[in-house]
Amino acid sequence: MLIPVLLISLFVCSSVSFAEEQMASAPPSLQAGAALLIDAKSGTILYEKNAEERMYPASITKIITGIMALESGRLDELVTVSKEARYEDGTRVYLAEGEQVPLENLVYALMLNSGNDAATAIAEHLAGSKAAFSEQMNLFVQEQVGVVNTHFMNPHGLPDPEHYTTASDMAKITQYALRNEKFREIVATQKMPWNGKEWQSQLENHNKLLTTYEGAIGVKNGFTQAAGFTLVSAANRDGFELIAVILKSDTNKNLYAEMTKLLDYGFEAFEPKQLFQAGQTYNLQQEDQEPLQFVADDEIWTAVPKQQEATVQIGPTGAITMTSADRTWMAGQLTYVQPESADAHEVSALSVSAAADERTGEEPSAWTVPIAGAWLLMLLMLAAVGAMKINRQKQKRSRRVSYDERMR
């Protein structure tokens, strides 16, 4: 009786384990207003909820302020704190009016302690005013990142009816920012000493996920009454990096609980897959036509569902489409290679051959000799024909002269 009982126990345990695995890899049901999960390398969307709906971002606005400061300023340059920055509303690191602070320190204060005064000081230093810097922010996200549903009115995220973003845009903005190694270093920092003129303390990163989630590397949280609780997170496990955005959560507790579910789903249900290496070509066969040739300008990656077969399809424009049992998604773009005409190819080949003969001093290739002989023979024949015509004309003139003399 022991063996059958043992077998039943093993079967039950296996069934429970399989059921738990299936439940864990199912898409989560989130209560937040909007959410998005992407593969950081490729941008492949793994989960979305109201991802294109405009919402207030609150302090995740500072992701833009931070990356712009790192890209347009020098980290060691001193920033003089204005009266407006000193008395900025909301979360502060208690900068003093007239205090001079290295730009690098202000970016740490911005991203760790969410200092609104640090945001204003950075904006005024780089653009002269918050309004001018906000205009630069809008140009930056449109031209550098390529998003169109985001508009900023300030550098810190305090409420304004015209200050909005989407979960989709924030994921792309964060994907861009994380390409900067200094930005990655700052948002992953948990604590930093702070020796200000009016405040000597320690900056502590407000993003709780850094200490509660395996593989978390940042990025930024926020809160206002209008925006609710917002959070942008990034995590990396074994080289597979995810970016997740949650907007308009009702409580801070729910915000982090749902972010954990979202990231867990990403790591448990998907894995990275390289589709093309940089420079790799692909020939698309066409019925009764010449094949189309494409090339991958860079490495092309995507994220595919685990334990599911995914097929790749290349369209006539080079678009890469992936299809699995329960989803279809765009996975990248190949570049069309313009074929050369036959005449151009032959001329190019002849030029290369001639250059090679001249460069090496070797005798012309065997196939060039008959061509040269044919040209010479043709010239001789033309010369002979020309000589015969000239001779006939001389004879005609001679006969004409004799005839005229006889007539006299």
C-alpha positions as a LaTeX table, in Angstrom:
\begin{tabular}{lrrr}
\hline
Residue & $x$ (\AA) & $y$ (\AA) & $z$ (\AA) \\
\hline
Met1 & 0.00 & 0.00 & 0.00 \\
Leu2 & 2.96 & 2.33 & 0.58 \\
Ile3 & 4.00 & 2.51 & $-3.08$ \\
Pro4 & 0.56 & 3.47 & $-4.49$ \\
Val5 & 0.14 & 6.12 & $-1.78$ \\
Leu6 & 3.59 & 7.49 & $-2.56$ \\
Leu7 & 2.80 & 7.62 & $-6.28$ \\
Ile8 & $-0.47$ & 9.41 & $-5.61$ \\
Ser9 & 1.33 & 11.91 & $-3.40$ \\
Leu10 & 3.92 & 12.60 & $-6.09$ \\
Phe11 & 1.17 & 13.02 & $-8.67$ \\
Val12 & $-0.74$ & 15.45 & $-6.45$ \\
Cys13 & 2.41 & 17.47 & $-5.70$ \\
Ser14 & 3.29 & 17.62 & $-9.39$ \\
Ser15 & $-0.23$ & 18.70 & $-10.27$ \\
Val16 & $-0.21$ & 21.46 & $-7.67$ \\
Ser17 & 3.21 & 22.64 & $-8.83$ \\
Phe18 & 2.07 & 22.68 & $-12.46$ \\
Ala19 & $-1.12$ & 24.55 & $-11.53$ \\
Glu20 & 0.86 & 27.13 & $-9.55$ \\
Glu21 & 3.22 & 27.58 & $-12.50$ \\
Gln22 & 0.31 & 28.09 & $-14.88$ \\
Met23 & $-1.30$ & 30.62 & $-12.53$ \\
Ala24 & 1.99 & 32.45 & $-12.04$ \\
Ser25 & 2.52 & 32.86 & $-15.79$ \\
Ala26 & $-1.00$ & 34.15 & $-16.44$ \\
Pro27 & $-1.34$ & 37.91 & $-17.10$ \\
Pro28 & $-2.08$ & 39.76 & $-13.85$ \\
Ser29 & $-5.32$ & 41.61 & $-13.23$ \\
Leu30 & $-4.38$ & 45.12 & $-12.10$ \\
Gln31 & $-6.56$ & 47.73 & $-10.43$ \\
Ala32 & $-4.33$ & 50.70 & $-11.38$ \\
Gly33 & $-5.55$ & 53.11 & $-14.01$ \\
Ala34 & $-2.86$ & 52.23 & $-16.55$ \\
Ala35 & 0.10 & 49.88 & $-16.85$ \\
Leu36 & 2.69 & 48.69 & $-19.35$ \\
Leu37 & 5.43 & 46.04 & $-19.31$ \\
Ile38 & 8.13 & 45.90 & $-21.99$ \\
Asp39 & 11.35 & 44.08 & $-22.74$ \\
Ala40 & 13.98 & 46.80 & $-22.21$ \\
Lys41 & 16.27 & 45.63 & $-25.01$ \\
Ser42 & 13.72 & 45.39 & $-27.82$ \\
Gly43 & 10.75 & 47.38 & $-26.55$ \\
Thr44 & 8.48 & 44.37 & $-27.11$ \\
Ile45 & 5.20 & 44.90 & $-25.24$ \\
Leu46 & 4.47 & 42.05 & $-22.82$ \\
Tyr47 & 1.47 & 43.52 & $-20.99$ \\
Glu48 & $-0.62$ & 46.66 & $-21.33$ \\
Lys49 & $-3.64$ & 48.29 & $-19.78$ \\
Asn50 & $-4.82$ & 51.70 & $-20.99$ \\
Ala51 & $-1.22$ & 52.28 & $-22.08$ \\
Glu52 & $-2.10$ & 55.14 & $-24.47$ \\
Glu53 & $-4.42$ & 57.01 & $-22.08$ \\
Arg54 & $-3.14$ & 60.41 & $-20.95$ \\
Met55 & $-2.62$ & 60.69 & $-17.19$ \\
Tyr56 & $-0.72$ & 62.81 & $-14.70$ \\
Pro57 & 2.79 & 61.50 & $-14.00$ \\
Ala58 & 3.69 & 63.22 & $-10.70$ \\
Ser59 & 7.39 & 62.81 & $-9.81$ \\
Ile60 & 8.26 & 60.25 & $-12.49$ \\
Thr61 & 8.58 & 63.48 & $-14.51$ \\
Lys62 & 12.02 & 63.72 & $-12.91$ \\
Ile63 & 13.26 & 60.88 & $-15.13$ \\
Ile64 & 13.34 & 63.40 & $-17.99$ \\
Thr65 & 14.90 & 66.16 & $-15.90$ \\
Gly66 & 17.60 & 63.76 & $-14.74$ \\
Ile67 & 18.60 & 62.38 & $-18.13$ \\
Met68 & 18.59 & 65.87 & $-19.67$ \\
Ala69 & 20.87 & 67.15 & $-16.91$ \\
Leu70 & 23.30 & 64.28 & $-17.51$ \\
Glu71 & 23.33 & 64.76 & $-21.28$ \\
Ser72 & 23.49 & 68.56 & $-21.48$ \\
Gly73 & 25.49 & 69.58 & $-18.41$ \\
Arg74 & 28.84 & 68.81 & $-16.77$ \\
Leu75 & 28.56 & 66.86 & $-13.54$ \\
Asp76 & 31.20 & 68.95 & $-11.77$ \\
Glu77 & 29.80 & 72.40 & $-12.66$ \\
Leu78 & 28.39 & 74.39 & $-9.76$ \\
Val79 & 24.72 & 75.36 & $-9.70$ \\
Thr80 & 23.70 & 78.45 & $-7.75$ \\
Val81 & 20.38 & 77.96 & $-5.97$ \\
Ser82 & 17.81 & 80.72 & $-6.60$ \\
Lys83 & 15.16 & 82.05 & $-4.22$ \\
Glu84 & 12.46 & 80.32 & $-6.28$ \\
Ala85 & 14.26 & 76.98 & $-5.99$ \\
Arg86 & 14.76 & 77.53 & $-2.24$ \\
Tyr87 & 11.02 & 77.95 & $-1.68$ \\
Glu88 & 9.73 & 75.36 & $-4.18$ \\
Asp89 & 6.63 & 73.41 & $-3.11$ \\
Gly90 & 6.53 & 69.74 & $-2.23$ \\
Thr91 & 9.35 & 67.35 & $-1.40$ \\
Arg92 & 12.68 & 69.09 & $-0.87$ \\
Val93 & 16.29 & 68.53 & 0.12 \\
Tyr94 & 16.30 & 71.99 & 1.77 \\
Leu95 & 18.63 & 73.84 & $-0.57$ \\
Ala96 & 19.63 & 77.30 & 0.66 \\
Glu97 & 19.28 & 80.45 & $-1.42$ \\
Gly98 & 22.68 & 81.29 & $-2.92$ \\
Glu99 & 24.09 & 77.84 & $-2.09$ \\
Gln100 & 26.33 & 76.37 & $-4.78$ \\
Val101 & 25.92 & 72.65 & $-5.41$ \\
Pro102 & 27.58 & 70.40 & $-8.02$ \\
Leu103 & 25.14 & 69.39 & $-10.74$ \\
Glu104 & 25.85 & 65.70 & $-10.03$ \\
Asn105 & 24.70 & 66.09 & $-6.42$ \\
Leu106 & 21.49 & 67.76 & $-7.55$ \\
Val107 & 20.71 & 64.85 & $-9.88$ \\
Tyr108 & 21.16 & 62.44 & $-6.97$ \\
Ala109 & 18.88 & 64.65 & $-4.82$ \\
Leu110 & 16.36 & 64.71 & $-7.67$ \\
Met111 & 16.23 & 60.94 & $-8.29$ \\
Leu112 & 16.73 & 59.56 & $-4.76$ \\
Asn113 & 14.98 & 62.03 & $-2.48$ \\
Ser114 & 12.69 & 63.43 & $-5.19$ \\
Gly115 & 13.73 & 66.98 & $-4.41$ \\
Asn116 & 11.50 & 69.50 & $-6.17$ \\
Asp117 & 13.93 & 72.25 & $-5.20$ \\
Ala118 & 16.72 & 70.30 & $-6.90$ \\
Ala119 & 14.55 & 70.01 & $-10.04$ \\
Thr120 & 13.97 & 73.76 & $-10.16$ \\
Ala121 & 17.65 & 74.53 & $-9.56$ \\
Ile122 & 18.63 & 72.20 & $-12.43$ \\
Ala123 & 16.04 & 73.70 & $-14.78$ \\
Glu124 & 17.06 & 77.29 & $-14.06$ \\
His125 & 20.75 & 76.43 & $-14.44$ \\
Leu126 & 20.34 & 74.68 & $-17.79$ \\
Ala127 & 17.67 & 76.86 & $-19.42$ \\
Gly128 & 17.29 & 80.04 & $-17.37$ \\
Ser129 & 13.79 & 79.28 & $-16.07$ \\
Lys130 & 11.38 & 76.43 & $-15.42$ \\
Ala131 & 9.22 & 77.52 & $-18.35$ \\
Ala132 & 12.13 & 77.52 & $-20.79$ \\
Phe133 & 13.35 & 74.16 & $-19.50$ \\
Ser134 & 9.85 & 72.68 & $-19.88$ \\
Glu135 & 9.88 & 73.68 & $-23.55$ \\
Gln136 & 13.22 & 71.91 & $-23.91$ \\
Met137 & 11.78 & 68.84 & $-22.17$ \\
Asn138 & 8.94 & 68.65 & $-24.70$ \\
Leu139 & 11.33 & 68.98 & $-27.64$ \\
Phe140 & 13.62 & 66.37 & $-26.10$ \\
Val141 & 10.97 & 63.66 & $-25.71$ \\
Gln142 & 9.61 & 64.31 & $-29.19$ \\
Glu143 & 12.90 & 64.54 & $-31.09$ \\
Gln144 & 15.26 & 62.32 & $-29.07$ \\
Val145 & 12.85 & 59.69 & $-27.74$ \\
Gly146 & 10.10 & 59.88 & $-30.35$ \\
Val147 & 6.99 & 60.10 & $-28.16$ \\
Val148 & 4.00 & 62.32 & $-28.96$ \\
Asn149 & 1.47 & 61.91 & $-26.12$ \\
Thr150 & 3.54 & 63.58 & $-23.40$ \\
His151 & 3.61 & 67.27 & $-22.46$ \\
Phe152 & 5.46 & 68.86 & $-19.55$ \\
Met153 & 4.85 & 72.19 & $-17.81$ \\
Asn154 & 7.54 & 71.90 & $-15.12$ \\
Pro155 & 10.65 & 69.84 & $-14.25$ \\
His156 & 9.29 & 68.12 & $-11.11$ \\
Gly157 & 5.74 & 66.90 & $-11.77$ \\
Leu158 & 3.61 & 69.14 & $-9.55$ \\
Pro159 & 0.01 & 69.19 & $-10.87$ \\
Asp160 & $-0.90$ & 71.15 & $-13.99$ \\
Pro161 & $-3.78$ & 70.41 & $-16.39$ \\
Glu162 & $-1.34$ & 70.49 & $-19.34$ \\
His163 & 1.26 & 68.29 & $-17.66$ \\
Tyr164 & 0.56 & 64.70 & $-18.74$ \\
Thr165 & 2.02 & 61.49 & $-20.16$ \\
Thr166 & 1.04 & 57.89 & $-20.93$ \\
Ala167 & 2.31 & 54.56 & $-19.67$ \\
Ser168 & 3.58 & 53.82 & $-23.18$ \\
Asp169 & 5.51 & 57.09 & $-23.44$ \\
Met170 & 7.04 & 56.73 & $-19.98$ \\
Ala171 & 8.29 & 53.24 & $-20.82$ \\
Lys172 & 10.00 & 54.55 & $-23.96$ \\
Ile173 & 11.45 & 57.53 & $-22.09$ \\
Thr174 & 12.85 & 55.21 & $-19.42$ \\
Gln175 & 14.21 & 52.82 & $-22.05$ \\
Tyr176 & 16.11 & 55.79 & $-23.52$ \\
Ala177 & 17.37 & 57.02 & $-20.14$ \\
Leu178 & 18.66 & 53.59 & $-19.08$ \\
Arg179 & 21.10 & 53.60 & $-22.01$ \\
Asn180 & 23.07 & 56.19 & $-20.01$ \\
Glu181 & 25.36 & 54.39 & $-17.55$ \\
Lys182 & 25.49 & 57.31 & $-15.12$ \\
Phe183 & 21.71 & 57.44 & $-15.02$ \\
Arg184 & 21.62 & 53.70 & $-14.27$ \\
Glu185 & 24.13 & 54.19 & $-11.48$ \\
Ile186 & 22.17 & 57.02 & $-9.87$ \\
Val187 & 18.72 & 55.39 & $-9.93$ \\
Ala188 & 20.17 & 52.17 & $-8.47$ \\
Thr189 & 21.74 & 54.02 & $-5.52$ \\
Gln190 & 19.91 & 53.37 & $-2.25$ \\
Lys191 & 21.60 & 55.87 & 0.09 \\
Met192 & 23.97 & 58.81 & $-0.16$ \\
Pro193 & 25.37 & 61.28 & 2.41 \\
Trp194 & 24.09 & 64.84 & 2.01 \\
Asn195 & 26.01 & 67.79 & 3.41 \\
Gly196 & 23.98 & 70.82 & 2.41 \\
Lys197 & 24.22 & 74.34 & 3.78 \\
Glu198 & 20.94 & 74.03 & 5.66 \\
Trp199 & 20.52 & 70.25 & 5.78 \\
Gln200 & 23.11 & 67.65 & 6.74 \\
Ser201 & 21.59 & 64.22 & 6.45 \\
Gln202 & 21.36 & 61.22 & 4.14 \\
Leu203 & 19.51 & 60.88 & 0.86 \\
Glu204 & 17.38 & 57.75 & 0.76 \\
Asn205 & 15.90 & 56.39 & $-2.44$ \\
His206 & 12.09 & 56.55 & $-2.23$ \\
Asn207 & 11.74 & 53.62 & $-4.66$ \\
Lys208 & 11.04 & 50.76 & $-2.23$ \\
Leu209 & 11.39 & 48.12 & $-4.92$ \\
Leu210 & 15.19 & 48.44 & $-4.75$ \\
Thr211 & 15.17 & 46.66 & $-1.40$ \\
Thr212 & 12.20 & 44.35 & $-1.90$ \\
Tyr213 & 12.50 & 42.94 & $-5.42$ \\
Glu214 & 15.23 & 40.65 & $-6.76$ \\
Gly215 & 17.06 & 42.24 & $-9.66$ \\
Ala216 & 15.53 & 45.73 & $-9.24$ \\
Ile217 & 17.73 & 48.50 & $-10.68$ \\
Gly218 & 15.47 & 51.61 & $-10.32$ \\
Val219 & 13.79 & 53.87 & $-11.54$ \\
Lys220 & 11.37 & 56.43 & $-9.91$ \\
Asn221 & 8.14 & 56.73 & $-7.96$ \\
Gly222 & 5.73 & 59.64 & $-7.53$ \\
Phe223 & 2.56 & 60.88 & $-5.89$ \\
Thr224 & 0.15 & 63.79 & $-6.04$ \\
Gln225 & $-3.56$ & 63.92 & $-5.27$ \\
Ala226 & $-4.30$ & 64.43 & $-8.97$ \\
Ala227 & $-1.98$ & 61.68 & $-10.26$ \\
Gly228 & $-2.42$ & 59.12 & $-7.51$ \\
Phe229 & 0.54 & 56.83 & $-6.93$ \\
Thr230 & 2.85 & 56.30 & $-9.92$ \\
Leu231 & 5.90 & 54.11 & $-10.40$ \\
Val232 & 8.38 & 53.28 & $-13.14$ \\
Ser233 & 10.53 & 50.23 & $-12.40$ \\
Ala234 & 13.30 & 48.31 & $-14.10$ \\
Ala235 & 14.68 & 44.90 & $-13.14$ \\
Asn236 & 17.29 & 42.60 & $-14.61$ \\
Arg237 & 17.64 & 38.85 & $-14.11$ \\
Asp238 & 20.33 & 36.91 & $-15.97$ \\
Gly239 & 20.58 & 39.59 & $-18.65$ \\
Phe240 & 16.82 & 39.76 & $-19.27$ \\
Glu241 & 15.78 & 43.32 & $-18.45$ \\
Leu242 & 12.21 & 44.55 & $-18.02$ \\
Ile243 & 10.71 & 48.03 & $-17.72$ \\
Ala244 & 7.29 & 48.45 & $-16.10$ \\
Val245 & 5.07 & 51.50 & $-15.63$ \\
Ile246 & 2.04 & 51.86 & $-13.37$ \\
Leu247 & $-0.06$ & 55.05 & $-13.29$ \\
Lys248 & $-2.89$ & 56.13 & $-11.01$ \\
Ser249 & $-2.79$ & 53.50 & $-8.28$ \\
Asp250 & $-5.06$ & 54.19 & $-5.32$ \\
Thr251 & $-2.60$ & 53.39 & $-2.52$ \\
Asn252 & 1.15 & 53.06 & $-2.13$ \\
Lys253 & 0.70 & 49.49 & $-0.90$ \\
Asn254 & $-1.29$ & 48.47 & $-3.97$ \\
Leu255 & 1.21 & 50.24 & $-6.21$ \\
Tyr256 & 4.14 & 48.08 & $-5.10$ \\
Ala257 & 2.09 & 44.90 & $-4.86$ \\
Glu258 & 0.87 & 45.28 & $-8.44$ \\
Met259 & 4.33 & 46.25 & $-9.70$ \\
Thr260 & 5.69 & 43.05 & $-8.16$ \\
Lys261 & 2.97 & 41.02 & $-9.91$ \\
Leu262 & 3.73 & 42.72 & $-13.21$ \\
Leu263 & 7.47 & 42.07 & $-13.09$ \\
Asp264 & 6.96 & 38.50 & $-11.86$ \\
Tyr265 & 4.71 & 37.86 & $-14.83$ \\
Gly266 & 7.35 & 39.17 & $-17.20$ \\
Phe267 & 10.16 & 37.01 & $-15.86$ \\
Glu268 & 8.03 & 33.85 & $-15.49$ \\
Ala269 & 6.17 & 33.99 & $-18.79$ \\
Phe270 & 8.80 & 35.33 & $-21.22$ \\
Glu271 & 12.42 & 34.92 & $-22.24$ \\
Pro272 & 14.72 & 36.89 & $-24.56$ \\
Lys273 & 15.31 & 35.71 & $-28.13$ \\
Gln274 & 17.80 & 36.99 & $-30.70$ \\
Leu275 & 16.34 & 37.03 & $-34.21$ \\
Phe276 & 19.15 & 38.58 & $-36.26$ \\
Gln277 & 22.78 & 39.52 & $-35.79$ \\
Ala278 & 24.03 & 42.91 & $-36.95$ \\
Gly279 & 24.73 & 42.76 & $-40.68$ \\
Gln280 & 22.85 & 39.50 & $-41.20$ \\
Thr281 & 20.94 & 39.35 & $-44.50$ \\
Tyr282 & 17.62 & 37.73 & $-45.35$ \\
Asn283 & 16.21 & 36.87 & $-48.79$ \\
Leu284 & 12.43 & 37.00 & $-49.05$ \\
Gln285 & 11.28 & 34.64 & $-51.81$ \\
Gln286 & 8.50 & 35.88 & $-54.10$ \\
Glu287 & 6.40 & 33.87 & $-56.52$ \\
Asp288 & 7.46 & 34.50 & $-60.15$ \\
Gln289 & 9.71 & 37.40 & $-59.05$ \\
Glu290 & 13.24 & 37.99 & $-57.95$ \\
Pro291 & 13.72 & 37.61 & $-54.15$ \\
Leu292 & 13.84 & 40.74 & $-51.99$ \\
Gln293 & 16.99 & 41.13 & $-49.92$ \\
Phe294 & 17.05 & 42.73 & $-46.47$ \\
Val295 & 19.76 & 43.36 & $-43.87$ \\
Ala296 & 19.72 & 43.88 & $-40.09$ \\
Asp297 & 21.41 & 47.19 & $-39.29$ \\
Asp298 & 21.86 & 46.15 & $-35.65$ \\
Glu299 & 21.15 & 43.13 & $-33.49$ \\
Ile300 & 17.42 & 42.41 & $-33.36$ \\
Trp301 & 16.00 & 40.88 & $-30.18$ \\
Thr302 & 12.53 & 40.21 & $-28.87$ \\
Ala303 & 10.90 & 38.48 & $-25.92$ \\
Val304 & 8.96 & 35.29 & $-26.61$ \\
Pro305 & 6.51 & 33.33 & $-24.44$ \\
Lys306 & 8.10 & 30.42 & $-22.62$ \\
Gln307 & 7.02 & 26.88 & $-23.56$ \\
Gln308 & 5.22 & 28.15 & $-26.67$ \\
Glu309 & 6.23 & 27.87 & $-30.29$ \\
Ala310 & 6.67 & 31.28 & $-31.91$ \\
Thr311 & 6.94 & 31.75 & $-35.67$ \\
Val312 & 8.71 & 34.58 & $-37.49$ \\
Gln313 & 7.32 & 36.23 & $-40.61$ \\
Ile314 & 9.13 & 38.84 & $-42.71$ \\
Gly315 & 6.87 & 41.13 & $-44.71$ \\
Pro316 & 7.61 & 42.79 & $-48.08$ \\
Thr317 & 8.65 & 45.97 & $-46.26$ \\
Gly318 & 11.08 & 44.14 & $-43.97$ \\
Ala319 & 8.77 & 44.27 & $-40.93$ \\
Ile320 & 9.31 & 41.33 & $-38.57$ \\
Thr321 & 6.14 & 39.84 & $-37.10$ \\
Met322 & 6.11 & 37.15 & $-34.38$ \\
Thr323 & 3.13 & 34.90 & $-33.71$ \\
Ser324 & 2.60 & 32.50 & $-30.80$ \\
Ala325 & $-0.44$ & 30.60 & $-29.60$ \\
Asp326 & $-2.07$ & 33.60 & $-27.92$ \\
Arg327 & $-0.43$ & 36.74 & $-29.31$ \\
Thr328 & 1.01 & 38.48 & $-32.36$ \\
Trp329 & 3.50 & 41.31 & $-32.12$ \\
Met330 & 5.94 & 43.44 & $-34.11$ \\
Ala331 & 9.48 & 42.33 & $-33.32$ \\
Gly332 & 11.65 & 44.62 & $-35.43$ \\
Gln333 & 12.48 & 46.02 & $-38.83$ \\
Leu334 & 14.95 & 44.95 & $-41.51$ \\
Thr335 & 16.39 & 47.37 & $-44.06$ \\
Tyr336 & 15.78 & 46.76 & $-47.78$ \\
Val337 & 18.93 & 46.29 & $-49.87$ \\
Gln338 & 18.66 & 47.89 & $-53.34$ \\
Pro339 & 19.91 & 45.41 & $-55.96$ \\
Glu340 & 22.38 & 46.63 & $-58.60$ \\
Ser341 & 21.46 & 46.40 & $-62.30$ \\
Ala342 & 23.24 & 43.83 & $-64.47$ \\
Asp343 & 24.98 & 46.57 & $-66.52$ \\
Ala344 & 26.21 & 48.36 & $-63.42$ \\
His345 & 27.47 & 45.09 & $-62.00$ \\
Glu346 & 29.38 & 44.28 & $-65.23$ \\
Val347 & 30.95 & 47.74 & $-65.40$ \\
Ser348 & 31.96 & 47.48 & $-61.77$ \\
Ala349 & 33.51 & 44.06 & $-62.42$ \\
Leu350 & 35.44 & 45.32 & $-65.43$ \\
Ser351 & 36.71 & 48.32 & $-63.48$ \\
Val352 & 37.89 & 46.10 & $-60.63$ \\
Ser353 & 39.63 & 43.75 & $-63.10$ \\
Ala354 & 41.35 & 46.61 & $-64.92$ \\
Ala355 & 42.47 & 48.19 & $-61.66$ \\
Ala356 & 43.81 & 44.86 & $-60.48$ \\
Asp357 & 45.80 & 44.35 & $-63.73$ \\
Glu358 & 47.28 & 47.85 & $-63.52$ \\
Arg359 & 48.06 & 47.56 & $-59.81$ \\
Thr360 & 49.78 & 44.18 & $-60.01$ \\
Gly361 & 51.51 & 44.62 & $-63.39$ \\
Glu362 & 50.17 & 41.27 & $-64.55$ \\
Glu363 & 49.25 & 40.48 & $-68.14$ \\
Pro364 & 45.61 & 41.19 & $-69.03$ \\
Ser365 & 43.19 & 38.39 & $-68.40$ \\
Ala366 & 42.87 & 35.85 & $-71.25$ \\
Trp367 & 39.33 & 36.99 & $-72.08$ \\
Thr368 & 40.47 & 40.60 & $-72.74$ \\
Val369 & 42.79 & 39.61 & $-75.66$ \\
Pro370 & 40.04 & 38.59 & $-78.15$ \\
Ile371 & 38.13 & 41.75 & $-77.32$ \\
Ala372 & 41.17 & 43.92 & $-78.09$ \\
Gly373 & 41.82 & 41.98 & $-81.37$ \\
Ala374 & 38.24 & 42.43 & $-82.46$ \\
Trp375 & 38.43 & 46.18 & $-81.87$ \\
Leu376 & 41.68 & 46.39 & $-83.89$ \\
Leu377 & 40.22 & 44.37 & $-86.78$ \\
Met378 & 37.13 & 46.59 & $-86.82$ \\
Leu379 & 39.31 & 49.74 & $-87.00$ \\
Leu380 & 41.35 & 48.29 & $-89.91$ \\
Met381 & 38.18 & 47.42 & $-91.80$ \\
Leu382 & 36.80 & 50.92 & $-91.31$ \\
Ala383 & 40.10 & 52.38 & $-92.53$ \\
Ala384 & 40.06 & 50.16 & $-95.64$ \\
Val385 & 36.48 & 51.16 & $-96.45$ \\
Gly386 & 37.39 & 54.80 & $-96.02$ \\
Ala387 & 40.42 & 54.43 & $-98.34$ \\
Met388 & 38.27 & 52.79 & $-101.01$ \\
Lys389 & 35.75 & 55.65 & $-100.89$ \\
Ile390 & 38.52 & 58.23 & $-101.20$ \\
Asn391 & 40.03 & 56.35 & $-104.20$ \\
Arg392 & 36.65 & 56.23 & $-105.96$ \\
Gln393 & 36.14 & 59.96 & $-105.44$ \\
Lys394 & 39.60 & 60.68 & $-106.94$ \\
Gln395 & 38.79 & 58.53 & $-109.97$ \\
Lys396 & 35.47 & 60.36 & $-110.49$ \\
Arg397 & 37.20 & 63.77 & $-110.32$ \\
Ser398 & 39.88 & 62.58 & $-112.80$ \\
Arg399 & 37.26 & 61.41 & $-115.29$ \\
Arg400 & 35.35 & 64.69 & $-114.88$ \\
Val401 & 38.48 & 66.72 & $-115.71$ \\
Ser402 & 39.17 & 64.68 & $-118.87$ \\
Tyr403 & 35.58 & 65.12 & $-120.04$ \\
Asp404 & 35.72 & 68.90 & $-119.55$ \\
Glu405 & 38.98 & 69.15 & $-121.53$ \\
Arg406 & 37.48 & 67.22 & $-124.46$ \\
Met407 & 34.46 & 69.48 & $-124.54$ \\
Arg408 & 36.67 & 72.53 & $-124.97$ \\
\hline
\end{tabular}
